[in-house]
XYZ file of C-alpha atoms in Angstrom:
503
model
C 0.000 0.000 0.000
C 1.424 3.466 -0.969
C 1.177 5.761 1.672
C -1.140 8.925 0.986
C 0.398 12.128 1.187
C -0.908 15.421 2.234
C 0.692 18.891 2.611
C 4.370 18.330 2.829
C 6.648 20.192 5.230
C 10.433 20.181 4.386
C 12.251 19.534 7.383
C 15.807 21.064 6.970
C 19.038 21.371 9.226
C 20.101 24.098 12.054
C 23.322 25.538 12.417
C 24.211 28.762 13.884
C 21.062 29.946 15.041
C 19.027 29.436 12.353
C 17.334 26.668 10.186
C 18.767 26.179 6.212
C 17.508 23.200 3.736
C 21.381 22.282 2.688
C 22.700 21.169 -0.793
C 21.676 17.817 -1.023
C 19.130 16.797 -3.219
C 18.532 13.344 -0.826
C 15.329 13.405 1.186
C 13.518 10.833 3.329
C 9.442 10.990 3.897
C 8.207 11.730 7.444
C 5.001 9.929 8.324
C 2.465 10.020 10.570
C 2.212 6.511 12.256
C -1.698 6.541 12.722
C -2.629 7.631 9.423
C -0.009 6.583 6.786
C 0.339 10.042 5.482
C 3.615 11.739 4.875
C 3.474 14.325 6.192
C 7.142 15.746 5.865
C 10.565 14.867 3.655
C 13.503 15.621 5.844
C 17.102 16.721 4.250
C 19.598 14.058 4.391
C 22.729 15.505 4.143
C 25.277 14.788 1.820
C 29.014 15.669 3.296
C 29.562 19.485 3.016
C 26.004 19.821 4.690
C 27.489 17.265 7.411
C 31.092 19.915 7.307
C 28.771 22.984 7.488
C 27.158 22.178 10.884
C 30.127 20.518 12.056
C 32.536 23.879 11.195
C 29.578 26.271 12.671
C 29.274 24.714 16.047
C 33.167 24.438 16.037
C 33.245 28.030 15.490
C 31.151 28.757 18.551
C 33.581 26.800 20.845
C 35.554 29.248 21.906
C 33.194 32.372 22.849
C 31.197 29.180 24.928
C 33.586 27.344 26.605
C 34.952 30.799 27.745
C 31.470 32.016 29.109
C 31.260 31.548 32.522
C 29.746 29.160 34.692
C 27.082 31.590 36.229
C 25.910 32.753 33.085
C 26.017 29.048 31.243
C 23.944 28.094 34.326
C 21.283 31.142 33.585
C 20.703 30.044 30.074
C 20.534 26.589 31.504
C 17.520 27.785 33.872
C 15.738 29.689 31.182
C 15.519 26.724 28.712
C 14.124 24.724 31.922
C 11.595 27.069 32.247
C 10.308 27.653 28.547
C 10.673 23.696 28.474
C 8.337 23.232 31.401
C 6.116 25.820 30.255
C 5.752 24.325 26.375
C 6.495 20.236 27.460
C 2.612 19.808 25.183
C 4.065 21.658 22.274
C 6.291 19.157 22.000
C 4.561 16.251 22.859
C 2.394 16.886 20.377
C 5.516 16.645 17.986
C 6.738 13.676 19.320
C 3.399 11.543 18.931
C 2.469 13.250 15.106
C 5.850 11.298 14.029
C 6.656 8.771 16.470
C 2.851 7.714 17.209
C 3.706 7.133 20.904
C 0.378 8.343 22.818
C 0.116 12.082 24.237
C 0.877 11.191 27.730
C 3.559 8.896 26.781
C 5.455 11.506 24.871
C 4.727 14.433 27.562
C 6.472 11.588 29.951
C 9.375 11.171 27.433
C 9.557 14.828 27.803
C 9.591 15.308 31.575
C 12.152 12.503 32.209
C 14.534 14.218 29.841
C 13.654 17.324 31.703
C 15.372 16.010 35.042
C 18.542 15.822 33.260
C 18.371 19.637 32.189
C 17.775 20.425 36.237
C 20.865 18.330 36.730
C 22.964 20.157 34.631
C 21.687 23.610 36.334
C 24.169 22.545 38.773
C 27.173 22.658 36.627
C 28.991 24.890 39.172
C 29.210 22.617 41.712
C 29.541 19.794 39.321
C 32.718 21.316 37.811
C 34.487 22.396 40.775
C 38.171 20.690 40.575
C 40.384 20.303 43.550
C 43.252 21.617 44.970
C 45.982 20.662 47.572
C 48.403 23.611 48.754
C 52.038 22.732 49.711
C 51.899 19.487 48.428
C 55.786 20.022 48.402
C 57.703 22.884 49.773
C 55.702 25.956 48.031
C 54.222 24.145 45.621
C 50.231 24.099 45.084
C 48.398 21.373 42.864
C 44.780 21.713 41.642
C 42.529 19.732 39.231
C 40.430 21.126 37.022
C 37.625 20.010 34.210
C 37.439 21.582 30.964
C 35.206 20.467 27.741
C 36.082 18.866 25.009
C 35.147 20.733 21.954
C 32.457 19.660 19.395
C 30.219 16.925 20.392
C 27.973 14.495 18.843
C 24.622 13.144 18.984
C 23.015 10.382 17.403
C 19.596 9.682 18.619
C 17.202 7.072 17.811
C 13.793 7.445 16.650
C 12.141 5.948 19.908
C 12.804 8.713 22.101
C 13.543 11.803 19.986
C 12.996 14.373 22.960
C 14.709 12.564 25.890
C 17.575 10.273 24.245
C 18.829 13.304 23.289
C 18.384 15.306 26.648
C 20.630 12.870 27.922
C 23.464 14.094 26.478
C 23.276 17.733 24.921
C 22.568 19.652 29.112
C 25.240 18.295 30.278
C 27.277 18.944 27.564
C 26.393 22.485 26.929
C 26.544 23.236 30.783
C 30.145 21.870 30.792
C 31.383 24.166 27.725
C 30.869 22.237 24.989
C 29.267 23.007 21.505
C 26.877 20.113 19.883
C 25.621 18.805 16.762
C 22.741 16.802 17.091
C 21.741 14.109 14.324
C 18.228 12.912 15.319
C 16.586 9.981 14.012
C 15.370 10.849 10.111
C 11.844 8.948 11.040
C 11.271 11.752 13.816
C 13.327 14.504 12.867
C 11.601 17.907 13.810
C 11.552 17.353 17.571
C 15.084 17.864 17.049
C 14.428 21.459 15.324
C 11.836 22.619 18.164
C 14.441 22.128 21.067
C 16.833 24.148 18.713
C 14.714 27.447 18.670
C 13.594 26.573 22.530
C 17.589 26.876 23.058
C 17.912 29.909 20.772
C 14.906 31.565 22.358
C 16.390 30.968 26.161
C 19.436 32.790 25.070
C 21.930 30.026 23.995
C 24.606 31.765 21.384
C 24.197 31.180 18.023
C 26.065 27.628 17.299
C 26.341 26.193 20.577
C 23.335 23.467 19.815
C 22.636 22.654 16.057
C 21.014 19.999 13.955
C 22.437 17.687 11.461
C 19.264 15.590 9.623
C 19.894 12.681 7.815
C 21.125 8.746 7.392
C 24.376 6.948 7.406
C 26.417 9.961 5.496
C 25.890 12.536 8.212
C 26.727 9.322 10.426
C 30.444 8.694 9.209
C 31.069 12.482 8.510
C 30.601 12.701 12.589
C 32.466 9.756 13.265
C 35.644 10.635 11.064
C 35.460 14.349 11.529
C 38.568 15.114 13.580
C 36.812 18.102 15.080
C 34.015 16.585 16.398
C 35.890 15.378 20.202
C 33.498 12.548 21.234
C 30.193 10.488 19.781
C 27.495 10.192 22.271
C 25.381 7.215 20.436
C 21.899 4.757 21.259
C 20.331 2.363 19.100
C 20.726 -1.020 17.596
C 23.924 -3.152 19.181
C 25.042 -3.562 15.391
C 25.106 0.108 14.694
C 26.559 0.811 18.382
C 29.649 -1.654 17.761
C 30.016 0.033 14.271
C 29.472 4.012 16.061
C 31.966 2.940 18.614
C 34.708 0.630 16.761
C 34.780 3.807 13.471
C 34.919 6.592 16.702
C 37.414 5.372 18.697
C 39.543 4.208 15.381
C 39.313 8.324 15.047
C 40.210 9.199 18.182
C 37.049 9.882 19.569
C 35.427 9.104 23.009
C 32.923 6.902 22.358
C 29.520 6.226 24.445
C 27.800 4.037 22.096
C 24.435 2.046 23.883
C 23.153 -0.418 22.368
C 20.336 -2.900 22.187
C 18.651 -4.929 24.622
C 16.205 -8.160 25.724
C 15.343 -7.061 29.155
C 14.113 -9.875 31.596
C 11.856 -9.741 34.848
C 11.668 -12.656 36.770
C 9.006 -13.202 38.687
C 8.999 -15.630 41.878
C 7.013 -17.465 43.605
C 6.165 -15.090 46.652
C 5.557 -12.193 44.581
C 2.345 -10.010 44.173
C 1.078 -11.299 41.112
C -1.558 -8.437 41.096
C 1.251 -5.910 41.356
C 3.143 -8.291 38.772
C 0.776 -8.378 35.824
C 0.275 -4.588 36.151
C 4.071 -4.063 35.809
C 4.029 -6.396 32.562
C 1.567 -4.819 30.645
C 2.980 -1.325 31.718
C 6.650 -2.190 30.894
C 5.802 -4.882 27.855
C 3.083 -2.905 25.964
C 3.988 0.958 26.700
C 5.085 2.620 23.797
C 3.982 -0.431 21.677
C 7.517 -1.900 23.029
C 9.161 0.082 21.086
C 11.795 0.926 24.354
C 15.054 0.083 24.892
C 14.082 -0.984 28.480
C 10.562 -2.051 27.500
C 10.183 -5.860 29.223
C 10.350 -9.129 26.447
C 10.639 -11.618 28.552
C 8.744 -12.477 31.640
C 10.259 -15.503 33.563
C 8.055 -17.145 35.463
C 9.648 -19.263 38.486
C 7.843 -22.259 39.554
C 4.037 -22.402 40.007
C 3.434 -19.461 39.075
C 3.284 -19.279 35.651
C -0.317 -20.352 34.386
C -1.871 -17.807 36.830
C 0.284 -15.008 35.647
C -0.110 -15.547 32.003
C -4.230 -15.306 33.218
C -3.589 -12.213 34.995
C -1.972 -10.696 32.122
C -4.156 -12.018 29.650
C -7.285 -10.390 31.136
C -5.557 -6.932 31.849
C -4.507 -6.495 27.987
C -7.920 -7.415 27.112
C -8.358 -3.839 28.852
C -5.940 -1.829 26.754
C -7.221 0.244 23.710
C -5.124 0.564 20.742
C -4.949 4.055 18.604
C -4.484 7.388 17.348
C -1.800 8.718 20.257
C -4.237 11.893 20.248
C -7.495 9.757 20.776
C -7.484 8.777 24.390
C -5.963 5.656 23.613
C -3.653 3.334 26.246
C -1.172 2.131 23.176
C -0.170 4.075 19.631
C 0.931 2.402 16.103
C 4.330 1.097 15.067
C 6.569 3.808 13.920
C 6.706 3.106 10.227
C 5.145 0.235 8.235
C 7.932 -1.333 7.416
C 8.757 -2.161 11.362
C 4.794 -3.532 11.871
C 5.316 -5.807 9.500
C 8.773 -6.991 10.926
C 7.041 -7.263 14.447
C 4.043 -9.320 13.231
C 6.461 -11.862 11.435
C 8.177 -12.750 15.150
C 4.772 -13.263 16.338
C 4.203 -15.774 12.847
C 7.505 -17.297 13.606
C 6.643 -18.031 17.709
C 3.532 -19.582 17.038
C 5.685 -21.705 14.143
C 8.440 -22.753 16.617
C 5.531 -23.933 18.980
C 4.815 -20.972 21.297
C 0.915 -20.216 22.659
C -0.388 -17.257 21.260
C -1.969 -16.258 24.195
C -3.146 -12.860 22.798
C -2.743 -12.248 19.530
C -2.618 -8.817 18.173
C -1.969 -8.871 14.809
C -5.362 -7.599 13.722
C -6.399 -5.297 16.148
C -9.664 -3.322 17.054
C -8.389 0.090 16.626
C -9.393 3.500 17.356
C -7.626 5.342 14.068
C -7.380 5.426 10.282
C -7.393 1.905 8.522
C -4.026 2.719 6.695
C -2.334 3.426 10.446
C 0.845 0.400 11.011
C -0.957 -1.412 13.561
C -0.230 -4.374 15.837
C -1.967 -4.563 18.971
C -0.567 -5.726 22.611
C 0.864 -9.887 22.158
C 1.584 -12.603 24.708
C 3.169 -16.017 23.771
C 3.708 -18.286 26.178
C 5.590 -21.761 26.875
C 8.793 -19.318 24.853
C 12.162 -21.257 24.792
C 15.646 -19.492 24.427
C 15.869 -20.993 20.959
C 13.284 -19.104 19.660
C 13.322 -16.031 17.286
C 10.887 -14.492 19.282
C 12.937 -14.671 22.335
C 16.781 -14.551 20.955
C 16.287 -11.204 19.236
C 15.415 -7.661 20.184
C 11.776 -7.633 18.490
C 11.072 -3.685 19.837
C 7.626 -4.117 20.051
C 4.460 -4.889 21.682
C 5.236 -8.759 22.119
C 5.760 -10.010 25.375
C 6.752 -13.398 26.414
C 6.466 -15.611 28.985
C 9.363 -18.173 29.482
C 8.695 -20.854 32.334
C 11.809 -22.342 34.657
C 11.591 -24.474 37.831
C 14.073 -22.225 39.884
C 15.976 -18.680 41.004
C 18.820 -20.311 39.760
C 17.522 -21.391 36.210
C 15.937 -17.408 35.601
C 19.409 -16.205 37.179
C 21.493 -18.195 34.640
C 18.763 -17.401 31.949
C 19.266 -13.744 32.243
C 23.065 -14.174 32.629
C 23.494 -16.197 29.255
C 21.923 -13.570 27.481
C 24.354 -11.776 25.360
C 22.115 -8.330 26.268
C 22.682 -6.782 29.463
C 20.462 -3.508 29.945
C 17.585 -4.165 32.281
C 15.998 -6.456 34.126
C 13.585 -6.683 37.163
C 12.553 -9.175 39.835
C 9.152 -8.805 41.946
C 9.459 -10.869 45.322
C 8.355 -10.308 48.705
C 11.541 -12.003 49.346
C 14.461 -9.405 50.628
C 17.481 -11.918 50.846
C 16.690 -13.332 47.167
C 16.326 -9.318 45.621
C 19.369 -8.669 47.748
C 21.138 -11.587 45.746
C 19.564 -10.617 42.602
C 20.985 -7.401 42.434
C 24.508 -8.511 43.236
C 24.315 -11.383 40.550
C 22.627 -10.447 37.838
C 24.858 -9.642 35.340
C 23.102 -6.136 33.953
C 23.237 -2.495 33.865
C 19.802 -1.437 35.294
C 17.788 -3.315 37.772
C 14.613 -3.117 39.170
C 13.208 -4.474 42.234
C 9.425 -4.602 41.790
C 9.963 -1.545 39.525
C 9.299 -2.824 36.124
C 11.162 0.042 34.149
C 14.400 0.686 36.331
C 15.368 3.999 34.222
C 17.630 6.111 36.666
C 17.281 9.525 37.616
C 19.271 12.197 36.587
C 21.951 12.107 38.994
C 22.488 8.579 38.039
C 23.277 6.921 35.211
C 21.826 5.042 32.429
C 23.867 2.697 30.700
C 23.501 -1.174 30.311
C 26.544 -4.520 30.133
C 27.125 -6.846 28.044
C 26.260 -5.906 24.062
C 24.032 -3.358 25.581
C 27.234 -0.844 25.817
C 29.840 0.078 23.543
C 32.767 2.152 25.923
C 33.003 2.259 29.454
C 30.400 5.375 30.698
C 27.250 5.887 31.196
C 25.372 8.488 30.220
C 23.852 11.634 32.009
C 24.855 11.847 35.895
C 28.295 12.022 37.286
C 29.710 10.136 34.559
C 28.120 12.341 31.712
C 30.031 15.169 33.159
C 32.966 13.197 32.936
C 31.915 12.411 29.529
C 32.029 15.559 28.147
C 34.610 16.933 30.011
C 38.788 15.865 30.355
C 41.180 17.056 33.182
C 43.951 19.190 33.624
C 46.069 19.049 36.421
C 48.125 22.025 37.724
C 51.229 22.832 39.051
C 52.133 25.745 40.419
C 55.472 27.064 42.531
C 55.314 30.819 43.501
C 59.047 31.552 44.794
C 60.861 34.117 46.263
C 63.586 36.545 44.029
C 66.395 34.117 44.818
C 67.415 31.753 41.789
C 66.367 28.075 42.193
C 69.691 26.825 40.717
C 70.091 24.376 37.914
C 68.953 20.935 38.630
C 68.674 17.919 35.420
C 67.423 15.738 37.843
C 63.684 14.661 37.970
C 61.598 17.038 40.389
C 61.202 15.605 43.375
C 58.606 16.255 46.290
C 60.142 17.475 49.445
């Protein structure tokens, strides 16, 4: 089916303050999700486009990273504040290209404003240290200074707060950004540009580089871009992070994920089967910590698959705008891909407990639909369990023990979240020290830290060794100096070819 298109927006690039289509001829169609309309064609850039936001946010480095803390911090506040104040604005972005429900994307927005309230602290966050007479007259301090250009490639999933993971703390800390958003979502990306430019950011400091594997490499081999903040796929992250680092660059490159929540005997299955709808079916999946694979321990299993099973009877599928609990795939070309691991399941012998591969929907007929799934009676050798589906399939995989979901999750070459519910303190107490994975959750379905933590998964779920946002973002996107300094009086020091020496 060809997609119907309406009136067309071009959706260009931003660099130095202001928005500008670029010189390629390459576009890419934007669509709404519910409807199947284009409703955009976004600029993909060819190099020199790539060279022309890389060269203007390099030419804002110096005037930025030379502005002081106090007033980086003011600008900071203000875009807080005209964030807070507009959050539907861009919501209403988010779900017209993603297809993510309003409240979902107004969520999206608010989680990646914590991370722009973190980086209002960048004074404190920044302060060095310093040890006086460390030898006789001699004073040593540390300090943090930013790197340069940085960049940004976000995924289409969360085009608001993927990228307000990284760009805060990077501005805060003195650093100039080019952004390359996802070309399935792109104008999200455009919005937080004039929100920046409006709270007073200089002209340069944040811009926007659309397009597809050529703006990709250009960032990656550009020796002025300083460091590649990266999350998708764990094929594209080991590609983002091996072509990076091979340039230089620090690399944060997160990757995929087939997050796990075990479920034991003791626990609230009530509370349970509320947690695995929310965390298997938000977003129609379509999360990086979204729940797969629900591991049922022991007995439990046929009444949780019940509990489940009657709760996503409950959920209504639709237009994101239309009241609706669960939106559409992002593009048709990803529904499809979905509904063929639910074909292949049921072909390697999994129950289709719920099938939603033709939905009752609330939207337009020509909307990429698949409504909420559960298989059960899911081995590890299955498709349907082995690979990262990202979207609204859940399954449920049955073991006898702790010690067969521990070794379950532990196999699994993924390592990003995973969550137990128990009653039991001494077996979540051993959980979290032997589960093998980034983010856990006890009882808490979706264990996504706050600000002042970090986010950042083991395993093939993480390409370099940091995190992103909290105290290790700002050690991201800053590198240290340390100094030495000997203030003596007007007497000569006398030659000495030996090396220093503390005394």
């Amino acid at each position: 089916m060809t997609a119907t298109i309406s009136k067309v927006t071009t959706i260009g690039h931003w660099a130095g303050g202001k928005s500008f289509p670029g010189s390629s001829q390459r576009t890419a169609p934007v669509t709404n999700p519910a409807t199947g309309v284009v409703t955009g064609e976004v600029a993909l850039a060819d190099v020199d486009d790539a060279r022309a936001v890389i060269d203007a946010a390099a030419a804002a480095f110096p005037a930025w990273r030379d502005t002081s803390l106090a007033k980086r911090s003011q600008i900071l506040f203000a875009f807080r504040e005209l964030l807070n104040a507009r959050k539907d604005e861009i919501a209403a972005i988010i779900t017209s290209e993603h297809g993510k429900v309003l409240s979902d994307a107004a969520g999206e927005v608010s989680r990646g404003q914590e991370v722009v309230e973190f980086a209002c602290g960048i004074p404190h966050l920044l302060k060095g240290g310093m040890t006086e007479n460390a030898s006789t007259n001699v004073d040593v301090a540390s300090i943090r200074q930013p790197l340069g250009v940085v960049g940004i490639i976000s995924p289409f999933n969360f085009p608001a707060m993927v990228p307000m993971w990284f760009f805060p703390i990077a501005i805060a800390a003195g650093n100039t950004v080019v952004l390359k958003p996802s070309e399935k979502d792109p104008s999200a990306a455009l919005w937080i540009a004039a929100l920046w430019k409006e709270a007073g950011l200089p002209d340069g400091v944040f811009n926007v580089l659309q397009g597809d594997k050529v703006a990709v490499d250009e960032l990656l081999t550009n020796k002025t871009v300083k460091s590649i903040s990266f999350v998708g796929s764990t094929p594209i992250a080991e590609y983002v992070y091996a072509t990076g680092t091979a340039h230089g660059k620090r690399v944060q490159a997160l990757g995929g994920a087939k997050n796990h929540a075990v479920i034991l005997p003791d626990a609230d299955l009530d509370l349970a089967a509320d947690a695995m709808i929310n965390a298997g079916f938000g977003s129609a999946g379509e999360r990086c910590m979204a729940i797969s694979a629900a591991v049922a321990v022991g007995p439990v299993a046929d009444e949780l698959v019940a509990k489940i099973k009657e709760r996503a009877a409950t959920l209504k599928t639709g237009d994101g705008t239309r009241n609706s609990d669960m939106g559409p795939l992002v593009t048709k070309a990803h529904r499809d891909k979905v509904a063929s691991y639910i074909d292949a399941g049921e072909a390697d012998g999994a129950t289709v407990v719920v099938d939603g591969r033709n939905p009752q929907v609330d939207g337009e007929a020509d909307g990429f639909w698949l409504g909420p799934t559960l298989l059960d009676n899911v081995t590890p050798e299955m498709s349907v369990y082995t690979d990262e589906i990202f979207g609204p399939v859940l399954s449920v995989v049955r073991v006898d023990t702790y010690d067969d979901a521990l070794e379950l999750i532990n196999n699994n070459p993924y390592g990003n979240g995973t969550a137990i519910f128990t009653n039991d303190g001494g077996a979540a107490r051993r959980f979290q020290n032997e589960v093998e994975v980034g983010m856990i959750g006890i009882n808490v379905p979706i264990p996504v830290p706050t600000a002042y933590y970090s986010f950042g998964g083991w395993k093939a779920s993480l390409f370099g060794d940091t995190h992103a946002h909290g105290t290790e973002g700002v050690h991201f996107f800053t590198r240290g100096k340390v100094v030495t300094t000997r203030w003596l009086d007007p007497s000569h020091g006398g030659i000495n070819l030996g090396f220093p020496q503390n005394a």
